[in-house]
Amino acid sequence: MTTDAPRRTALDALHRALGATMTDFAGWDMPLRYGSERDEHVAVRTRAGLFDLSHMGEITLTGAEAGRALDFALVGNISALAVGRARYTMICNADGGIVDDLIVYRLAEQEFMVVANASNAQVVLDALTERAAGFDAVVRDDRDAYALIAIQGPASPAILKSVTDADLDGLKYYAGLPGTVAGVPALIARTGYTGEDGFELFVAPGDAEKLWQALTEAGADAGLVPCGLSCRDTLRLEAGMPLYGHELTTSLTPFDAGLGRVVKFDKAGDFVGREALAAAAERAESAPPRKLVGLVATGRRVPRAGFAVVAGAAVVGEVTSGAPSPTLGKPIAMAYVDVAHAAPGTEGVSVDIRGAHEPYEVVALPFYKRER
């Protein structure tokens, strides 16, 4: 008998004991919030928050040509990545459309870990398996091998230091190192999706609860709180970070999304989508149709994905993500807008919110950038 019930992470019972509101996200039962999503958001901006990200999809490539296989399969120059470093990249279709955005970690000379979004993990796994077929490389589905816990916020380095002897001070942004955290073996990565400093800890599912509890205790005096997916979305929106299915889709190329920098044409050999992406780069250089911008409300009404951006009677764009911003104290949105209306400070731009044209200010992304 088959069931469509969502999958549960190794921390499921703990989330329920904490009173989390759970939601089905990409086939997983995940915590949406534990209490006030605004309070969780503010905790990450000012102190620290703890997230269960075990729904993300880990895929490992090993072998003498694992780097070359990833160079062919993805748009980045992955074989040039140093051991211990990570890179933000994308996997595209032959027509240049974005299949997913990814983080790739080089764990060893012949070992890479690709982390895909939960909603695309199977698609990415299938594509990597197919694209690596001609190389001396093995693709392994490691989604069940890891639980993933993130600690994010300005207090996160001090909290994590108290439970590990790993060299966190020497760990650069977008790097990872193996270590022991609260007695648990972990891959400690300095990455994140909140706009704050923080770490993502890849551990065996059986160790997840012990690690979560240890971090909770270590962070109690620093104001660490458990955080759900709801505040994760407002945090990444303030930081101008794209979300697959919103700012990134198969109908857009990295150049359409303003992320053409991730495409490396100078790497050796061919890669999937090269020809289409070269044409997209040329179009973006000469006459880009729309640009991803930030919008800040002058009123209180919140825009949502799919709402039209208008100038006068003309539709000039579409909102991709929108939410109240706890940091700015106003509703904000990201939107693809015609280039003629995309410059910061452009006047006369509104969002059609259920028939009412609500005025918005066009701003450069991100809305929020932490002081380093």
CSV table of C-alpha atoms in Angstrom, one decimal:
chain,number,residue,atom,x,y,z
A,1,MET,CA,0.0,0.0,0.0
A,2,THR,CA,1.4,3.4,-1.0
A,3,THR,CA,0.9,6.6,0.9
A,4,ASP,CA,1.4,10.2,0.1
A,5,ALA,CA,2.0,11.2,3.7
A,6,PRO,CA,4.9,13.7,4.1
A,7,ARG,CA,8.3,12.5,5.3
A,8,ARG,CA,9.4,13.4,8.8
A,9,THR,CA,12.9,14.5,9.8
A,10,ALA,CA,14.9,12.9,12.6
A,11,LEU,CA,13.8,15.9,14.8
A,12,ASP,CA,10.1,15.6,14.1
A,13,ALA,CA,9.1,14.5,17.7
A,14,LEU,CA,11.2,17.3,19.1
A,15,HIS,CA,9.5,19.9,17.0
A,16,ARG,CA,6.1,18.7,18.1
A,17,ALA,CA,7.2,18.7,21.8
A,18,LEU,CA,8.2,22.3,21.3
A,19,GLY,CA,4.7,23.1,20.0
A,20,ALA,CA,5.7,23.8,16.4
A,21,THR,CA,3.1,24.5,13.8
A,22,MET,CA,3.9,21.9,11.1
A,23,THR,CA,3.4,22.2,7.4
A,24,ASP,CA,3.9,20.1,4.3
A,25,PHE,CA,6.8,21.5,2.4
A,26,ALA,CA,8.2,19.7,-0.7
A,27,GLY,CA,6.9,16.4,0.6
A,28,TRP,CA,8.3,16.9,4.1
A,29,ASP,CA,6.5,17.7,7.4
A,30,MET,CA,8.4,20.7,8.5
A,31,PRO,CA,8.1,23.3,11.3
A,32,LEU,CA,6.6,26.5,10.0
A,33,ARG,CA,6.9,28.4,13.3
A,34,TYR,CA,7.2,27.6,17.0
A,35,GLY,CA,5.5,30.8,18.3
A,36,SER,CA,5.8,34.3,16.7
A,37,GLU,CA,7.5,34.2,13.3
A,38,ARG,CA,8.4,37.9,13.8
A,39,ASP,CA,10.1,37.1,17.1
A,40,GLU,CA,12.0,34.2,15.5
A,41,HIS,CA,13.1,36.6,12.7
A,42,VAL,CA,14.3,39.2,15.1
A,43,ALA,CA,16.2,36.6,17.1
A,44,VAL,CA,18.2,35.6,14.1
A,45,ARG,CA,18.9,39.3,13.2
A,46,THR,CA,20.0,40.2,16.8
A,47,ARG,CA,20.9,37.0,18.6
A,48,ALA,CA,20.7,33.5,17.1
A,49,GLY,CA,18.2,31.0,15.7
A,50,LEU,CA,18.2,27.2,15.2
A,51,PHE,CA,16.8,25.6,12.1
A,52,ASP,CA,16.0,22.0,11.0
A,53,LEU,CA,16.9,21.8,7.3
A,54,SER,CA,17.0,18.1,7.0
A,55,HIS,CA,14.6,18.3,4.0
A,56,MET,CA,17.5,19.5,1.8
A,57,GLY,CA,18.8,16.9,-0.7
A,58,GLU,CA,22.4,15.8,-0.4
A,59,ILE,CA,24.0,14.0,-3.4
A,60,THR,CA,27.6,12.8,-3.3
A,61,LEU,CA,29.9,12.4,-6.4
A,62,THR,CA,33.1,10.4,-6.0
A,63,GLY,CA,35.8,9.2,-8.4
A,64,ALA,CA,38.8,10.4,-10.4
A,65,GLU,CA,36.5,12.4,-12.8
A,66,ALA,CA,33.9,13.6,-10.3
A,67,GLY,CA,35.1,17.2,-10.7
A,68,ARG,CA,35.0,17.0,-14.5
A,69,ALA,CA,31.5,15.4,-14.3
A,70,LEU,CA,30.2,18.3,-12.3
A,71,ASP,CA,31.9,20.8,-14.7
A,72,PHE,CA,29.8,19.2,-17.5
A,73,ALA,CA,26.6,18.9,-15.4
A,74,LEU,CA,26.6,22.3,-13.8
A,75,VAL,CA,27.3,25.9,-15.0
A,76,GLY,CA,30.2,26.5,-12.5
A,77,ASN,CA,33.9,25.6,-12.6
A,78,ILE,CA,33.6,23.0,-9.9
A,79,SER,CA,36.9,21.1,-10.6
A,80,ALA,CA,38.7,24.3,-9.6
A,81,LEU,CA,37.2,24.3,-6.2
A,82,ALA,CA,39.7,23.8,-3.4
A,83,VAL,CA,39.2,20.9,-0.9
A,84,GLY,CA,37.2,22.4,2.0
A,85,ARG,CA,35.5,25.1,0.0
A,86,ALA,CA,32.0,25.5,-1.2
A,87,ARG,CA,30.4,27.2,-4.2
A,88,TYR,CA,27.0,28.5,-5.1
A,89,THR,CA,26.1,27.3,-8.6
A,90,MET,CA,23.2,26.1,-10.8
A,91,ILE,CA,22.1,23.2,-12.9
A,92,CYS,CA,20.4,24.2,-16.1
A,93,ASN,CA,18.6,22.5,-18.9
A,94,ALA,CA,20.0,22.4,-22.5
A,95,ASP,CA,17.8,25.5,-23.2
A,96,GLY,CA,19.5,27.4,-20.3
A,97,GLY,CA,16.5,27.2,-18.0
A,98,ILE,CA,17.3,26.9,-14.3
A,99,VAL,CA,16.6,23.4,-12.9
A,100,ASP,CA,17.8,24.3,-9.4
A,101,ASP,CA,20.3,26.4,-7.6
A,102,LEU,CA,22.8,24.4,-5.5
A,103,ILE,CA,25.7,24.6,-3.1
A,104,VAL,CA,28.6,22.2,-3.9
A,105,TYR,CA,31.2,21.3,-1.2
A,106,ARG,CA,34.5,19.7,-2.1
A,107,LEU,CA,35.1,17.3,0.7
A,108,ALA,CA,38.2,15.6,-0.7
A,109,GLU,CA,40.2,15.5,-3.9
A,110,GLN,CA,37.8,13.0,-5.4
A,111,GLU,CA,34.6,13.7,-3.4
A,112,PHE,CA,32.0,16.4,-3.8
A,113,MET,CA,28.7,16.9,-2.0
A,114,VAL,CA,25.9,18.7,-3.9
A,115,VAL,CA,23.1,20.1,-1.8
A,116,ALA,CA,19.8,20.6,-3.8
A,117,ASN,CA,16.5,22.2,-2.7
A,118,ALA,CA,14.1,19.7,-1.3
A,119,SER,CA,11.5,20.3,-4.0
A,120,ASN,CA,14.1,19.5,-6.8
A,121,ALA,CA,16.3,16.9,-5.1
A,122,GLN,CA,15.0,13.9,-7.2
A,123,VAL,CA,15.2,15.9,-10.4
A,124,VAL,CA,18.8,17.0,-9.6
A,125,LEU,CA,19.8,13.4,-8.6
A,126,ASP,CA,18.4,12.0,-11.9
A,127,ALA,CA,20.1,14.7,-14.0
A,128,LEU,CA,23.4,14.3,-12.3
A,129,THR,CA,23.2,10.5,-12.7
A,130,GLU,CA,22.5,10.9,-16.4
A,131,ARG,CA,25.1,13.6,-17.0
A,132,ALA,CA,27.9,11.8,-15.1
A,133,ALA,CA,27.4,8.6,-17.1
A,134,GLY,CA,30.3,9.2,-19.4
A,135,PHE,CA,32.8,10.0,-16.6
A,136,ASP,CA,34.8,8.0,-14.1
A,137,ALA,CA,32.5,9.1,-11.3
A,138,VAL,CA,29.8,7.6,-9.0
A,139,VAL,CA,26.7,9.5,-8.1
A,140,ARG,CA,25.2,8.5,-4.7
A,141,ASP,CA,21.9,9.5,-3.2
A,142,ASP,CA,22.8,10.6,0.4
A,143,ARG,CA,19.5,12.2,1.3
A,144,ASP,CA,18.9,9.6,4.1
A,145,ALA,CA,22.5,9.8,5.3
A,146,TYR,CA,22.3,13.3,6.7
A,147,ALA,CA,20.3,15.5,9.1
A,148,LEU,CA,21.0,19.2,8.6
A,149,ILE,CA,20.9,21.7,11.5
A,150,ALA,CA,21.6,25.4,10.9
A,151,ILE,CA,22.5,27.9,13.6
A,152,GLN,CA,22.3,31.5,12.2
A,153,GLY,CA,22.7,35.0,13.7
A,154,PRO,CA,25.4,37.2,15.3
A,155,ALA,CA,25.7,35.1,18.4
A,156,SER,CA,26.0,31.8,16.5
A,157,PRO,CA,29.9,31.7,16.3
A,158,ALA,CA,30.2,32.1,20.1
A,159,ILE,CA,27.5,29.5,20.8
A,160,LEU,CA,29.0,27.0,18.4
A,161,LYS,CA,32.6,27.6,19.8
A,162,SER,CA,31.3,26.6,23.2
A,163,VAL,CA,30.5,23.0,22.0
A,164,THR,CA,33.3,22.3,19.5
A,165,ASP,CA,37.1,22.5,19.3
A,166,ALA,CA,37.0,23.0,15.5
A,167,ASP,CA,38.8,26.0,14.2
A,168,LEU,CA,35.7,28.3,13.5
A,169,ASP,CA,37.8,31.4,13.4
A,170,GLY,CA,39.7,29.9,10.4
A,171,LEU,CA,36.6,28.8,8.7
A,172,LYS,CA,35.8,31.2,5.8
A,173,TYR,CA,32.4,32.0,4.4
A,174,TYR,CA,31.5,29.3,1.9
A,175,ALA,CA,33.8,26.7,3.4
A,176,GLY,CA,33.4,23.5,5.4
A,177,LEU,CA,35.5,21.3,7.6
A,178,PRO,CA,34.9,18.0,9.4
A,179,GLY,CA,34.8,18.3,13.2
A,180,THR,CA,33.0,17.2,16.3
A,181,VAL,CA,30.2,19.3,17.8
A,182,ALA,CA,28.9,18.3,21.2
A,183,GLY,CA,30.5,14.9,20.8
A,184,VAL,CA,28.8,14.4,17.4
A,185,PRO,CA,30.8,14.0,14.1
A,186,ALA,CA,29.7,16.7,11.7
A,187,LEU,CA,30.6,18.5,8.6
A,188,ILE,CA,30.7,22.2,9.7
A,189,ALA,CA,29.9,24.6,6.9
A,190,ARG,CA,29.9,28.4,7.1
A,191,THR,CA,27.0,29.0,4.7
A,192,GLY,CA,23.5,30.2,5.2
A,193,TYR,CA,20.3,31.6,3.8
A,194,THR,CA,19.4,34.4,6.2
A,195,GLY,CA,21.9,37.2,5.5
A,196,GLU,CA,23.6,36.6,8.9
A,197,ASP,CA,26.8,34.8,9.9
A,198,GLY,CA,26.1,31.2,10.8
A,199,PHE,CA,26.8,27.6,10.2
A,200,GLU,CA,25.1,24.5,8.8
A,201,LEU,CA,25.9,21.2,10.4
A,202,PHE,CA,25.6,18.0,8.5
A,203,VAL,CA,25.3,15.0,10.9
A,204,ALA,CA,24.0,11.4,10.9
A,205,PRO,CA,20.2,11.4,11.5
A,206,GLY,CA,20.7,9.4,14.7
A,207,ASP,CA,22.8,12.2,16.2
A,208,ALA,CA,20.5,15.1,15.3
A,209,GLU,CA,18.5,15.3,18.5
A,210,LYS,CA,21.6,15.2,20.7
A,211,LEU,CA,23.1,18.0,18.7
A,212,TRP,CA,19.9,20.1,18.7
A,213,GLN,CA,19.6,19.8,22.5
A,214,ALA,CA,23.3,20.6,23.1
A,215,LEU,CA,23.0,23.7,20.9
A,216,THR,CA,19.8,24.7,22.6
A,217,GLU,CA,21.4,24.5,26.0
A,218,ALA,CA,24.6,26.2,24.9
A,219,GLY,CA,22.6,29.1,23.4
A,220,ALA,CA,20.1,29.6,26.2
A,221,ASP,CA,21.9,32.6,27.8
A,222,ALA,CA,22.5,34.1,24.4
A,223,GLY,CA,18.8,34.2,23.4
A,224,LEU,CA,18.9,31.3,20.9
A,225,VAL,CA,15.5,30.2,19.8
A,226,PRO,CA,14.1,27.5,17.5
A,227,CYS,CA,13.1,28.9,14.1
A,228,GLY,CA,10.7,27.6,11.4
A,229,LEU,CA,10.5,28.0,7.7
A,230,SER,CA,8.3,31.1,7.9
A,231,CYS,CA,11.0,33.3,9.3
A,232,ARG,CA,13.6,31.7,7.1
A,233,ASP,CA,11.6,33.0,4.1
A,234,THR,CA,11.4,36.6,5.5
A,235,LEU,CA,15.1,36.5,6.4
A,236,ARG,CA,16.2,35.4,2.9
A,237,LEU,CA,13.8,37.9,1.3
A,238,GLU,CA,15.3,40.8,3.3
A,239,ALA,CA,18.8,39.6,2.2
A,240,GLY,CA,17.7,39.5,-1.4
A,241,MET,CA,18.3,35.8,-1.8
A,242,PRO,CA,16.4,34.0,-4.5
A,243,LEU,CA,14.0,31.1,-3.8
A,244,TYR,CA,13.5,28.4,-6.4
A,245,GLY,CA,10.0,28.4,-7.8
A,246,HIS,CA,9.8,32.2,-7.2
A,247,GLU,CA,12.8,34.1,-8.4
A,248,LEU,CA,14.3,31.1,-10.2
A,249,THR,CA,12.4,28.8,-12.6
A,250,THR,CA,13.0,26.7,-15.7
A,251,SER,CA,11.6,29.5,-17.8
A,252,LEU,CA,14.5,31.8,-16.6
A,253,THR,CA,18.2,31.6,-17.3
A,254,PRO,CA,20.8,32.7,-14.7
A,255,PHE,CA,21.2,35.8,-16.8
A,256,ASP,CA,17.5,36.6,-16.6
A,257,ALA,CA,17.8,36.3,-12.9
A,258,GLY,CA,20.8,38.7,-12.6
A,259,LEU,CA,23.0,35.8,-11.6
A,260,GLY,CA,25.0,35.3,-14.8
A,261,ARG,CA,28.2,35.5,-12.7
A,262,VAL,CA,27.7,31.8,-11.7
A,263,VAL,CA,28.0,30.7,-15.4
A,264,LYS,CA,31.7,30.0,-16.2
A,265,PHE,CA,32.3,29.9,-19.9
A,266,ASP,CA,36.1,29.9,-19.5
A,267,LYS,CA,36.2,26.4,-17.9
A,268,ALA,CA,37.6,23.5,-19.9
A,269,GLY,CA,35.2,21.3,-22.0
A,270,ASP,CA,31.5,21.6,-22.8
A,271,PHE,CA,28.7,21.8,-20.3
A,272,VAL,CA,24.9,21.3,-20.5
A,273,GLY,CA,23.3,24.5,-21.7
A,274,ARG,CA,26.5,26.3,-22.8
A,275,GLU,CA,25.2,27.4,-26.3
A,276,ALA,CA,21.8,28.6,-25.0
A,277,LEU,CA,23.4,30.4,-22.0
A,278,ALA,CA,25.9,32.1,-24.3
A,279,ALA,CA,23.0,33.5,-26.3
A,280,ALA,CA,21.2,34.5,-23.1
A,281,ALA,CA,24.4,36.3,-21.9
A,282,GLU,CA,24.4,38.3,-25.2
A,283,ARG,CA,20.7,39.2,-24.9
A,284,ALA,CA,21.2,40.3,-21.3
A,285,GLU,CA,24.1,42.5,-22.4
A,286,SER,CA,22.2,44.2,-25.2
A,287,ALA,CA,18.6,44.4,-24.2
A,288,PRO,CA,17.5,42.7,-21.0
A,289,PRO,CA,13.7,42.5,-20.9
A,290,ARG,CA,13.2,42.6,-17.2
A,291,LYS,CA,15.3,43.0,-14.1
A,292,LEU,CA,14.9,41.6,-10.6
A,293,VAL,CA,14.4,44.6,-8.2
A,294,GLY,CA,13.3,45.3,-4.6
A,295,LEU,CA,10.0,47.0,-3.9
A,296,VAL,CA,9.3,48.7,-0.5
A,297,ALA,CA,5.7,49.7,0.3
A,298,THR,CA,4.6,53.2,1.3
A,299,GLY,CA,1.4,51.7,2.8
A,300,ARG,CA,0.7,48.6,4.8
A,301,ARG,CA,-0.7,46.1,2.3
A,302,VAL,CA,1.5,43.1,1.6
A,303,PRO,CA,2.1,41.9,-2.0
A,304,ARG,CA,2.3,38.2,-2.8
A,305,ALA,CA,3.9,36.2,-5.6
A,306,GLY,CA,2.1,36.6,-8.9
A,307,PHE,CA,0.7,40.1,-8.2
A,308,ALA,CA,1.2,42.5,-11.1
A,309,VAL,CA,3.5,45.5,-10.9
A,310,VAL,CA,2.0,48.4,-12.8
A,311,ALA,CA,2.9,51.9,-14.0
A,312,GLY,CA,-0.2,53.9,-14.8
A,313,ALA,CA,-2.5,51.5,-16.7
A,314,ALA,CA,0.4,49.3,-18.0
A,315,VAL,CA,1.6,46.0,-16.4
A,316,VAL,CA,5.4,46.4,-16.2
A,317,GLY,CA,6.3,43.4,-14.0
A,318,GLU,CA,5.4,40.7,-11.6
A,319,VAL,CA,6.0,40.1,-7.9
A,320,THR,CA,8.0,36.9,-7.2
A,321,SER,CA,8.1,37.1,-3.4
A,322,GLY,CA,6.5,39.4,-0.8
A,323,ALA,CA,6.1,39.7,2.9
A,324,PRO,CA,6.1,42.1,5.8
A,325,SER,CA,9.7,43.0,6.7
A,326,PRO,CA,10.3,42.9,10.5
A,327,THR,CA,13.6,44.8,10.1
A,328,LEU,CA,12.3,47.6,7.8
A,329,GLY,CA,8.9,47.7,9.5
A,330,LYS,CA,7.2,47.8,6.0
A,331,PRO,CA,6.0,45.3,3.4
A,332,ILE,CA,8.6,44.4,0.9
A,333,ALA,CA,8.8,42.4,-2.3
A,334,MET,CA,11.1,41.1,-5.0
A,335,ALA,CA,9.8,41.5,-8.6
A,336,TYR,CA,10.8,41.2,-12.2
A,337,VAL,CA,10.2,44.6,-13.7
A,338,ASP,CA,10.7,46.1,-17.2
A,339,VAL,CA,14.1,47.7,-17.4
A,340,ALA,CA,12.5,51.1,-18.0
A,341,HIS,CA,11.0,51.0,-14.5
A,342,ALA,CA,13.8,49.1,-12.7
A,343,ALA,CA,16.2,51.9,-11.6
A,344,PRO,CA,16.2,52.5,-7.9
A,345,GLY,CA,14.1,55.6,-7.1
A,346,THR,CA,11.8,55.1,-10.1
A,347,GLU,CA,8.5,56.8,-9.4
A,348,GLY,CA,5.0,55.9,-10.3
A,349,VAL,CA,5.4,52.1,-9.7
A,350,SER,CA,2.6,50.3,-7.9
A,351,VAL,CA,1.5,46.7,-7.1
A,352,ASP,CA,-2.0,45.6,-8.0
A,353,ILE,CA,-3.3,44.2,-4.7
A,354,ARG,CA,-6.7,42.8,-5.4
A,355,GLY,CA,-7.7,45.6,-7.7
A,356,ALA,CA,-6.1,48.5,-5.7
A,357,HIS,CA,-2.9,50.0,-7.0
A,358,GLU,CA,-0.7,50.3,-3.9
A,359,PRO,CA,2.4,52.6,-4.4
A,360,TYR,CA,5.8,51.1,-4.0
A,361,GLU,CA,9.4,52.4,-4.1
A,362,VAL,CA,11.9,50.7,-6.4
A,363,VAL,CA,15.1,49.9,-4.5
A,364,ALA,CA,18.3,48.0,-5.1
A,365,LEU,CA,18.7,44.5,-3.6
A,366,PRO,CA,19.3,43.5,-0.9
A,367,PHE,CA,16.9,45.2,1.5
A,368,TYR,CA,19.2,44.3,4.4
A,369,LYS,CA,22.9,43.7,4.6
A,370,ARG,CA,24.6,42.9,7.9
A,371,GLU,CA,27.6,44.9,9.1
A,372,ARG,CA,30.8,42.7,8.8
